[in-house]
PDB file of C-alpha atoms in Angstrom:
ATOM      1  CA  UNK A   1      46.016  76.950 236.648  1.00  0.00           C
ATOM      2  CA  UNK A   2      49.389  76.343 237.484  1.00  0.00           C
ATOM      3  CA  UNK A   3      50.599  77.677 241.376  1.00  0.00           C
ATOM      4  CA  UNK A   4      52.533  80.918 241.290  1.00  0.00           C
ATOM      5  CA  UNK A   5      55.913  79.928 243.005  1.00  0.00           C
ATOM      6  CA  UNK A   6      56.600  82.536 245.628  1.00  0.00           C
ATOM      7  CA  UNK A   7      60.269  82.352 245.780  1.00  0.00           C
ATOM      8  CA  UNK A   8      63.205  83.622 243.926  1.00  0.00           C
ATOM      9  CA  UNK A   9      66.293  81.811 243.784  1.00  0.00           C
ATOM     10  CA  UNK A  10      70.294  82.815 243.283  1.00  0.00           C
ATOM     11  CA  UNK A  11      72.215  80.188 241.822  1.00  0.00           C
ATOM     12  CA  UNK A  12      75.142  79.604 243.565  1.00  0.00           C
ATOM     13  CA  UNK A  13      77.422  76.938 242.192  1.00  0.00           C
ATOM     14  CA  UNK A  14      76.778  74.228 239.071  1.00  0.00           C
ATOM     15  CA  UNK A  15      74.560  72.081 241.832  1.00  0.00           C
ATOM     16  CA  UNK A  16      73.299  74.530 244.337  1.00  0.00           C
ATOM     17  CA  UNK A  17      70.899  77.674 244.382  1.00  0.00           C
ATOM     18  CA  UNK A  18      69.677  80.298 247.315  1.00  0.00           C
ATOM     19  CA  UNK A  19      66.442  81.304 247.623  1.00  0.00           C
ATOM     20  CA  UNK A  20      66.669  84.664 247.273  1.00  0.00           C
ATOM     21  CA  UNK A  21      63.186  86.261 247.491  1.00  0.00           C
ATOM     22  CA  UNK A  22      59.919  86.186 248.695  1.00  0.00           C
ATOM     23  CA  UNK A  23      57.167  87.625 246.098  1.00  0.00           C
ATOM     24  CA  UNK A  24      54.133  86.695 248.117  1.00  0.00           C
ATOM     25  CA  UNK A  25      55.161  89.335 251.301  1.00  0.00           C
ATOM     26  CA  UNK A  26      51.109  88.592 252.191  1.00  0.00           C
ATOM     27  CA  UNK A  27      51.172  84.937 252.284  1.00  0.00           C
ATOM     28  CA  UNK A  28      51.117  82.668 256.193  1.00  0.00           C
ATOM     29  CA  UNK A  29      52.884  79.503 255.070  1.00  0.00           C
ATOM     30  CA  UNK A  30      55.826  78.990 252.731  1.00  0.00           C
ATOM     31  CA  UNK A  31      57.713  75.718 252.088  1.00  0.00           C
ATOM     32  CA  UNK A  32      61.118  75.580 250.867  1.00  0.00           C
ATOM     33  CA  UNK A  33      61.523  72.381 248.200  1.00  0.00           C
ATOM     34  CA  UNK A  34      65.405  70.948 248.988  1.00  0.00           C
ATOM     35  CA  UNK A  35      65.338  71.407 244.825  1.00  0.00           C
ATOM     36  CA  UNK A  36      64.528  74.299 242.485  1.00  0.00           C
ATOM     37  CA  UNK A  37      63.914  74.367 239.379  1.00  0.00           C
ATOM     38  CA  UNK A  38      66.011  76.854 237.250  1.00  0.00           C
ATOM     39  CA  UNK A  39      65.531  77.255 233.422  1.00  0.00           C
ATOM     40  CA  UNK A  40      65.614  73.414 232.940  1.00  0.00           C
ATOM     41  CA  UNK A  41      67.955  72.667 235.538  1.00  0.00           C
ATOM     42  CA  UNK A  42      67.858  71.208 238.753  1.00  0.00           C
ATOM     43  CA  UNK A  43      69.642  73.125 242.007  1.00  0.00           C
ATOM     44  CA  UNK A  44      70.019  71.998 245.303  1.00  0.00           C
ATOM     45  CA  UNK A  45      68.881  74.930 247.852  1.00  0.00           C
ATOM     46  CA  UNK A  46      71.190  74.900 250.389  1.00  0.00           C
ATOM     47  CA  UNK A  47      70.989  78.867 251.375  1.00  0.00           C
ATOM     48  CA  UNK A  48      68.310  81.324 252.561  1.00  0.00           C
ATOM     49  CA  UNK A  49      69.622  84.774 251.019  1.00  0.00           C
ATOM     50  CA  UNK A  50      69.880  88.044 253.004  1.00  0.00           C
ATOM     51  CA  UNK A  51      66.591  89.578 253.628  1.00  0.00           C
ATOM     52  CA  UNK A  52      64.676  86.861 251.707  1.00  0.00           C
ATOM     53  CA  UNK A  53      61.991  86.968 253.412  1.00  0.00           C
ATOM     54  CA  UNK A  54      62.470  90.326 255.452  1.00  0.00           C
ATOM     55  CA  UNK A  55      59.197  92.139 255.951  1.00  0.00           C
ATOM     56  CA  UNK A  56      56.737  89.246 255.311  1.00  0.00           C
ATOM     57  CA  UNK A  57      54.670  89.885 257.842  1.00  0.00           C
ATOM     58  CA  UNK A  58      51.725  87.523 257.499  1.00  0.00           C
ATOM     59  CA  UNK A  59      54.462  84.608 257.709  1.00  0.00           C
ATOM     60  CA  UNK A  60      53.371  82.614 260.467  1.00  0.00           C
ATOM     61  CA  UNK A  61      55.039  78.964 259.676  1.00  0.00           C
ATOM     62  CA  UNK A  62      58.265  78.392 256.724  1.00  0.00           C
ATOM     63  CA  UNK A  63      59.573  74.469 256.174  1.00  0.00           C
ATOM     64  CA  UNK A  64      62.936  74.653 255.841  1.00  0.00           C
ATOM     65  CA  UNK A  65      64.647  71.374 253.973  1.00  0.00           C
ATOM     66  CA  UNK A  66      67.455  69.461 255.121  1.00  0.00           C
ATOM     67  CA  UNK A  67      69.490  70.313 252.309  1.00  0.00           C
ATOM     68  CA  UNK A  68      69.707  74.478 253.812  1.00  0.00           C
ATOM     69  CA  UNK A  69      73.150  74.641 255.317  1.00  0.00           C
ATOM     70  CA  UNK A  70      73.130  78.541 256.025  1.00  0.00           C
ATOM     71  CA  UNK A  71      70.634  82.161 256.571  1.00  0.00           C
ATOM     72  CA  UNK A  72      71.778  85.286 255.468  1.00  0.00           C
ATOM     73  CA  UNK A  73      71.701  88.639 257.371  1.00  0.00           C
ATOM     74  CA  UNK A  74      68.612  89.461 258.010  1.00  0.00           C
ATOM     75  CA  UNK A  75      66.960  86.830 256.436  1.00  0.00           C
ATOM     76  CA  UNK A  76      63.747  86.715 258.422  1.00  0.00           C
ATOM     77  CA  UNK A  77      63.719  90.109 259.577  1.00  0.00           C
ATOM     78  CA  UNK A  78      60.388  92.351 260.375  1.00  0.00           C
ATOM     79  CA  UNK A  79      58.745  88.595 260.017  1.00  0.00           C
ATOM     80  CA  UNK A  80      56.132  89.960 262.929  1.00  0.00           C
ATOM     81  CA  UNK A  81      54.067  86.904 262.774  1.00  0.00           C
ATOM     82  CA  UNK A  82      56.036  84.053 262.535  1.00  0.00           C
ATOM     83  CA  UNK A  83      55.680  82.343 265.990  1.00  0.00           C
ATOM     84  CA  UNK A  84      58.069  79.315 265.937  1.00  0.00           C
ATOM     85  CA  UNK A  85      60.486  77.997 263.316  1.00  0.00           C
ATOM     86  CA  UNK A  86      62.059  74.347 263.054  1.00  0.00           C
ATOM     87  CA  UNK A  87      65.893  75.356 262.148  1.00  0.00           C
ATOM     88  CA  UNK A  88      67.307  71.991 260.209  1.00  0.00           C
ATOM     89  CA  UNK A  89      70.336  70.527 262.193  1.00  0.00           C
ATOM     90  CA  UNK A  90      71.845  70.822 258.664  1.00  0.00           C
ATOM     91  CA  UNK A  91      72.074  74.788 259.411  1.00  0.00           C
ATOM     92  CA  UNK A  92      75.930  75.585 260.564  1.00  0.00           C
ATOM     93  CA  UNK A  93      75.328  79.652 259.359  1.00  0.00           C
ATOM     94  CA  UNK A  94      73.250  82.056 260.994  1.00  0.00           C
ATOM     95  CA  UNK A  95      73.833  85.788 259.618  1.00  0.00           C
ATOM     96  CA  UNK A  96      73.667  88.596 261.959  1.00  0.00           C
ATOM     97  CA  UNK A  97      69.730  89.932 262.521  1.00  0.00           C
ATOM     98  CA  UNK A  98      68.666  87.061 261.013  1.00  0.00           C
ATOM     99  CA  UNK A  99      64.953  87.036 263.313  1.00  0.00           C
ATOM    100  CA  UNK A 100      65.677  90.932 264.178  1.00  0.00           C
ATOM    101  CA  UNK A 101      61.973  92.063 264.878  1.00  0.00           C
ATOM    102  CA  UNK A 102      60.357  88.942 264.898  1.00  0.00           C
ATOM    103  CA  UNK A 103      58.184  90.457 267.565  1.00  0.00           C
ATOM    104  CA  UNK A 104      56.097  86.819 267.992  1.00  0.00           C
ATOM    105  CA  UNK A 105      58.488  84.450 267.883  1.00  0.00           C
ATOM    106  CA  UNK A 106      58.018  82.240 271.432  1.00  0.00           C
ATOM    107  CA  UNK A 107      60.457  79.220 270.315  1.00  0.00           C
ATOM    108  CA  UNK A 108      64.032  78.881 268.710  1.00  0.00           C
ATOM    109  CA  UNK A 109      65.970  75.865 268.209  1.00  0.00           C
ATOM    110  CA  UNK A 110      69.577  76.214 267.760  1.00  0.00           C
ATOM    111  CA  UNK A 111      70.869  73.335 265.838  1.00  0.00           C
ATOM    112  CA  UNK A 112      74.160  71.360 267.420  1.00  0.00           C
ATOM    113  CA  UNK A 113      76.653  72.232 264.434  1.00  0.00           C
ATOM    114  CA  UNK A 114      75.640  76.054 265.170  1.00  0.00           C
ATOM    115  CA  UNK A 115      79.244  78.056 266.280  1.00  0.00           C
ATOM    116  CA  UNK A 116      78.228  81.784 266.561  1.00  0.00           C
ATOM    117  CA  UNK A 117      74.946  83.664 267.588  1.00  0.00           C
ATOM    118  CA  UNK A 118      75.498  87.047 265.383  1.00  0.00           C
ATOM    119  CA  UNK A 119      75.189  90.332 266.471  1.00  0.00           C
ATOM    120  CA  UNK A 120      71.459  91.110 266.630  1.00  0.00           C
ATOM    121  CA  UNK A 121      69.880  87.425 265.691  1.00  0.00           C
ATOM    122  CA  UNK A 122      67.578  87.933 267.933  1.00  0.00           C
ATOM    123  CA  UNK A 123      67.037  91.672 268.579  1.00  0.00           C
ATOM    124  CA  UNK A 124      63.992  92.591 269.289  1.00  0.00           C
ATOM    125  CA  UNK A 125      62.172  88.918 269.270  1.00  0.00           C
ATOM    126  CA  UNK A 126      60.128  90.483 272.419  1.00  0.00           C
ATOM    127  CA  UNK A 127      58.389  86.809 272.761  1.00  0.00           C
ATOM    128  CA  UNK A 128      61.411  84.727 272.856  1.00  0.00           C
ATOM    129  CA  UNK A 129      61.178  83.153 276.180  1.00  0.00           C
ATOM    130  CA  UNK A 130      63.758  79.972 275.930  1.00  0.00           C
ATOM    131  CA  UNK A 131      67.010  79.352 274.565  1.00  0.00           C
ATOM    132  CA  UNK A 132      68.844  76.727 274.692  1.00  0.00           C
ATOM    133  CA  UNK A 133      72.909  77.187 273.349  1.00  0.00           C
ATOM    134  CA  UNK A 134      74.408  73.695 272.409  1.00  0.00           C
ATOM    135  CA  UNK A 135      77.923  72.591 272.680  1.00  0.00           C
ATOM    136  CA  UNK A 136      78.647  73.997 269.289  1.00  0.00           C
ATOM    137  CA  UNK A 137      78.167  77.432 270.225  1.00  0.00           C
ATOM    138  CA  UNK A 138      81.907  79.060 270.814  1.00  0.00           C
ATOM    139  CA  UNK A 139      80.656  82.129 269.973  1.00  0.00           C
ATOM    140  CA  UNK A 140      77.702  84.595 271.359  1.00  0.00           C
ATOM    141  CA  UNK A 141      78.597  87.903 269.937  1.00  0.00           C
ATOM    142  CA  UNK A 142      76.543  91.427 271.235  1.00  0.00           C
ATOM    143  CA  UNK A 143      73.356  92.266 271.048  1.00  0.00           C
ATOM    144  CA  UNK A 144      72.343  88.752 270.267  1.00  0.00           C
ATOM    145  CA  UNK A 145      69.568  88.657 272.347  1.00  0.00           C
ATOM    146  CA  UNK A 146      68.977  92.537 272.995  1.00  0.00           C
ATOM    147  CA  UNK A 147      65.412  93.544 273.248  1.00  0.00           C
ATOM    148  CA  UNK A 148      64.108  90.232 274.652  1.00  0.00           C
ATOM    149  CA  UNK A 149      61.894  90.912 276.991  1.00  0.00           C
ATOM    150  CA  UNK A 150      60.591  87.791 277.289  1.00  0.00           C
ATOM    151  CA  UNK A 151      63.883  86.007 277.574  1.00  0.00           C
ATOM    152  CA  UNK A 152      63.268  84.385 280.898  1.00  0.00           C
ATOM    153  CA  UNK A 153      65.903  81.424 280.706  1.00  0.00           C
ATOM    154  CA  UNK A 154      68.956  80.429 278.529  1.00  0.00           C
ATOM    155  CA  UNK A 155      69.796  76.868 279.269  1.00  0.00           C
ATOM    156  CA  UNK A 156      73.202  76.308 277.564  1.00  0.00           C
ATOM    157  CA  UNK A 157      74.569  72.405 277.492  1.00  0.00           C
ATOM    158  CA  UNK A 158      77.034  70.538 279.795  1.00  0.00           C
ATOM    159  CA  UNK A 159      79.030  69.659 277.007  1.00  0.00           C
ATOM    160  CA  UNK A 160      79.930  73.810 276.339  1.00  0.00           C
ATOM    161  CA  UNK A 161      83.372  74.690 276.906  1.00  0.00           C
ATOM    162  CA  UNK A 162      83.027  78.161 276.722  1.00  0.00           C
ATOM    163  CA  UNK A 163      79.432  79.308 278.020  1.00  0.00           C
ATOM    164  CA  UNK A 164      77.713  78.160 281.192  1.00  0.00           C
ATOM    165  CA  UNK A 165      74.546  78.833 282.712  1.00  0.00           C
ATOM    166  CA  UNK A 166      73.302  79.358 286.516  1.00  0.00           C
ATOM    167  CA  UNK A 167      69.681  79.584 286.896  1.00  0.00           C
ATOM    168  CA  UNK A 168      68.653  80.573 283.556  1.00  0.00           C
ATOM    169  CA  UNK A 169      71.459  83.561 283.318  1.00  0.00           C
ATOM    170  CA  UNK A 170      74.250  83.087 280.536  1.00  0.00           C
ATOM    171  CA  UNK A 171      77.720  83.265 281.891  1.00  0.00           C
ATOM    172  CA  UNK A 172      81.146  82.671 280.380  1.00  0.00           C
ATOM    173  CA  UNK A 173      82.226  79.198 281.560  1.00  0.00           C
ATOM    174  CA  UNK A 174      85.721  80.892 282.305  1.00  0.00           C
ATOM    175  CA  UNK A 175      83.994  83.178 285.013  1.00  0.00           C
TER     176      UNK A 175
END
């Protein structure tokens, strides 16, 4: 028997697809290939789509490829399992309420070519206990981190022009 591929994918451009959908909403593990396979053609997956994997509960780990350069809004929301995810430094994109919900999620990494934290990424991530913001980040809009009851420190880098932090408390550098 051949594997059932769990994933749905948007193509995008001559050379590049999304994936769009999860089918298997039950399954723990998922990894993304860098390279679908669309009706005899070969895409390079370079976007997770809005809600693509919204409401997969049971998702506990996803592999993300180096060739994913952005995440929808909402793309991992209600994921109420998933615990930790390994965001490629490739990723420049984050959509608004992208991990809304994602009541178990302890760790985040927020790659260094990052600019804005959305409204809502984080909302309700009651887990989340560390962020760190890299230089990149220009841009934290509301919300971002509302519901984090967790959230006991947000270490953001030296080399951030426009956000600071004092003892694990988020400040704007120009305060």
């Amino acid at each position: 028997d051949t594997p059932i591929n769990p994933l749905e994918y948007k193509i995008l451009t001559d050379s590049t697809a999304a994936v769009s959908n999860c089918l298997l909403l039950e399954t723990d593990t998922i990894s993304i290939p860098e390279k679908a396979h669309i009706k005899g053609n070969e895409y390079t997956v370079t976007k997770i789509e809005k809600k693509a994997f919204s409401y997969c509960r049971r998702l506990t780990n996803i592999e993300i490829p180096e060739s994913v350069t952005s995440f929808g809004y909402s793309a991992f929301e209600n994921c109420s399992s998933l615990t930790n995810i390994d965001i490629p430094v490739s990723v420049t994109n984050i959509g608004y309420s992208a991990f809304k919900n994602c009541s178990n999620l302890t760790n985040i990494n927020i790659p260094a070519n990052v600019t804005s934290i959305e409204e809502g990424t984080f909302n309700g991530c009651f887990q989340l206990n560390n962020v760190e913001i890299p230089a990149s980040v220009t841009n934290i809009c509301e919300r971002a981190f509302y519901g984090c009851d967790g959230l006991r420190e947000i270490s953001v880098s030296n080399e951030n022009n426009v956000y600071s932090d004092d003892s694990g408390v988020l400040y704007n550098a120009t305060m």
